[in-house]
mmCIF file of C-alpha atoms in Angstrom:
data_model
loop_
_atom_site.group_PDB
_atom_site.id
_atom_site.type_symbol
_atom_site.label_atom_id
_atom_site.label_comp_id
_atom_site.label_asym_id
_atom_site.label_seq_id
_atom_site.Cartn_x
_atom_site.Cartn_y
_atom_site.Cartn_z
ATOM 1 C CA GLN N 301 77.050 26.392 137.380
ATOM 2 C CA VAL N 302 80.175 24.791 135.682
ATOM 3 C CA GLN N 303 83.042 26.815 134.549
ATOM 4 C CA LEU N 304 86.045 25.468 132.948
ATOM 5 C CA VAL N 305 89.381 27.084 133.518
ATOM 6 C CA GLU N 306 91.677 26.276 130.943
ATOM 7 C CA SER N 307 95.723 26.721 131.269
ATOM 8 C CA GLY N 308 98.928 25.979 129.285
ATOM 9 C CA GLY N 309 99.024 27.973 126.359
ATOM 10 C CA GLY N 310 101.380 30.424 125.127
ATOM 11 C CA LEU N 311 104.358 31.136 122.704
ATOM 12 C CA VAL N 312 106.290 28.416 121.772
ATOM 13 C CA GLN N 313 108.970 27.837 118.412
ATOM 14 C CA PRO N 314 107.938 25.349 115.902
ATOM 15 C CA GLY N 315 109.054 21.676 116.775
ATOM 16 C CA GLY N 316 108.278 22.885 120.628
ATOM 17 C CA SER N 317 105.589 21.112 123.046
ATOM 18 C CA LEU N 318 102.937 22.665 125.096
ATOM 19 C CA ARG N 319 100.591 20.957 127.156
ATOM 20 C CA LEU N 320 96.891 21.790 127.790
ATOM 21 C CA SER N 321 94.857 21.831 130.945
ATOM 22 C CA CYS N 322 91.218 22.286 131.392
ATOM 23 C CA ALA N 323 89.745 21.793 134.949
ATOM 24 C CA ALA N 324 85.835 21.495 135.331
ATOM 25 C CA SER N 325 84.538 23.232 138.476
ATOM 26 C CA GLY N 326 81.052 23.037 140.033
ATOM 27 C CA SER N 327 79.388 19.484 140.089
ATOM 28 C CA ILE N 328 79.667 17.368 136.846
ATOM 29 C CA LEU N 329 78.497 14.007 137.510
ATOM 30 C CA HIS N 330 78.456 12.602 134.200
ATOM 31 C CA THR N 331 80.730 12.927 131.252
ATOM 32 C CA ASP N 332 79.640 12.181 127.906
ATOM 33 C CA ARG N 333 82.690 13.953 125.846
ATOM 34 C CA MET N 334 85.844 15.751 126.682
ATOM 35 C CA GLY N 335 87.705 17.518 123.992
ATOM 36 C CA TRP N 336 89.521 20.026 122.579
ATOM 37 C CA TYR N 337 88.435 22.720 119.530
ATOM 38 C CA ARG N 338 90.812 25.711 118.237
ATOM 39 C CA GLN N 339 89.897 28.498 116.156
ATOM 40 C CA ALA N 340 92.797 30.245 113.770
ATOM 41 C CA PRO N 341 92.386 34.060 112.625
ATOM 42 C CA GLY N 342 89.396 34.211 110.330
ATOM 43 C CA LYS N 343 88.200 30.466 110.426
ATOM 44 C CA GLU N 344 85.742 28.709 111.876
ATOM 45 C CA ARG N 345 85.934 26.515 114.841
ATOM 46 C CA GLN N 346 87.369 23.044 114.447
ATOM 47 C CA LEU N 347 87.715 19.613 116.582
ATOM 48 C CA VAL N 348 91.170 18.886 117.629
ATOM 49 C CA ALA N 349 90.614 16.066 119.594
ATOM 50 C CA ASN N 350 87.769 14.577 121.775
ATOM 51 C CA ILE N 351 87.775 11.495 124.568
ATOM 52 C CA ILE N 352 84.582 9.624 125.464
ATOM 53 C CA ASN N 353 83.463 7.770 128.911
ATOM 54 C CA GLY N 354 84.767 4.480 127.196
ATOM 55 C CA GLY N 355 88.373 5.809 126.596
ATOM 56 C CA SER N 356 88.072 5.950 122.758
ATOM 57 C CA THR N 357 89.970 9.261 120.799
ATOM 58 C CA THR N 358 89.353 11.255 117.580
ATOM 59 C CA TYR N 359 91.679 13.428 116.195
ATOM 60 C CA ALA N 360 91.816 15.980 113.885
ATOM 61 C CA ASP N 361 94.228 14.218 110.754
ATOM 62 C CA SER N 362 95.940 17.373 110.998
ATOM 63 C CA VAL N 363 97.125 16.477 114.690
ATOM 64 C CA LYS N 364 97.319 12.542 114.858
ATOM 65 C CA GLY N 365 100.339 11.284 115.962
ATOM 66 C CA ARG N 366 101.585 14.955 117.313
ATOM 67 C CA PHE N 367 98.829 15.478 119.940
ATOM 68 C CA THR N 368 97.765 13.612 122.637
ATOM 69 C CA ILE N 369 94.008 13.754 124.875
ATOM 70 C CA SER N 370 93.849 12.434 128.187
ATOM 71 C CA ARG N 371 91.154 12.601 131.054
ATOM 72 C CA ASP N 372 91.364 12.872 134.829
ATOM 73 C CA ASN N 373 88.314 11.317 136.139
ATOM 74 C CA SER N 374 88.766 12.263 139.595
ATOM 75 C CA GLU N 375 89.329 15.775 138.995
ATOM 76 C CA ASN N 376 86.979 16.584 136.282
ATOM 77 C CA THR N 377 90.466 17.644 133.780
ATOM 78 C CA VAL N 378 91.015 17.140 130.330
ATOM 79 C CA TYR N 379 94.856 17.255 129.182
ATOM 80 C CA LEU N 380 96.182 17.898 125.523
ATOM 81 C CA GLN N 381 99.589 17.316 125.219
ATOM 82 C CA MET N 382 100.681 18.873 121.526
ATOM 83 C CA ASN N 383 104.005 17.930 120.468
ATOM 84 C CA SER N 384 106.062 18.703 117.436
ATOM 85 C CA LEU N 385 103.773 21.843 117.169
ATOM 86 C CA LYS N 386 103.800 23.766 113.490
ATOM 87 C CA PRO N 387 102.642 27.532 112.748
ATOM 88 C CA GLU N 388 99.537 26.201 111.425
ATOM 89 C CA ASP N 389 98.446 25.004 115.337
ATOM 90 C CA THR N 390 98.127 28.999 116.113
ATOM 91 C CA GLY N 391 94.721 29.392 117.472
ATOM 92 C CA VAL N 392 92.785 30.093 120.170
ATOM 93 C CA TYR N 393 91.719 26.502 122.004
ATOM 94 C CA TYR N 394 88.906 26.142 123.665
ATOM 95 C CA CYS N 395 87.883 23.190 126.234
ATOM 96 C CA ASN N 396 84.563 21.765 125.797
ATOM 97 C CA ILE N 397 82.713 19.216 127.673
ATOM 98 C CA VAL N 398 79.243 17.508 127.017
ATOM 99 C CA SER N 399 78.022 16.229 130.696
ATOM 100 C CA ASN N 400 74.293 15.227 130.911
ATOM 101 C CA GLY N 401 73.022 16.575 127.908
ATOM 102 C CA TRP N 402 74.671 20.275 128.452
ATOM 103 C CA THR N 403 77.717 21.236 126.564
ATOM 104 C CA TYR N 404 80.017 23.561 128.049
ATOM 105 C CA TRP N 405 83.086 25.723 127.077
ATOM 106 C CA GLY N 406 86.146 27.484 128.555
ATOM 107 C CA GLN N 407 87.134 31.490 127.471
ATOM 108 C CA GLY N 408 90.026 30.149 125.320
ATOM 109 C CA THR N 409 93.832 29.610 125.749
ATOM 110 C CA GLN N 410 96.011 30.910 122.864
ATOM 111 C CA VAL N 411 98.931 29.033 121.447
ATOM 112 C CA THR N 412 100.890 30.883 119.012
ATOM 113 C CA VAL N 413 103.634 28.833 117.297
ATOM 114 C CA SER N 414 106.057 30.781 115.720
ATOM 115 C CA SER N 415 109.861 31.423 115.114
#
């Protein structure tokens, strides 16, 4: 019954910024983890950032210092602020939520970093 709606992707020049958002519809009574993954063409899906209930965050080494993950518990929304974007950041970004032992995925939003 839960679906995740992602937005904020697009085309941006190197050094630019984007802010992704993911809003969960349906009933989510408890969220264990919220995060973002990305998949570049021809590569496997990889973790970008995660945030857990206590507020702890993790980031891929390639995005540390540039990306920030945050969440809005009241609206079941998770954000990814992406600064100083590089062409290597290009890919499809997927929202992921683990709730009550179940894993949910968004449809993905394309992020293209190119001059």
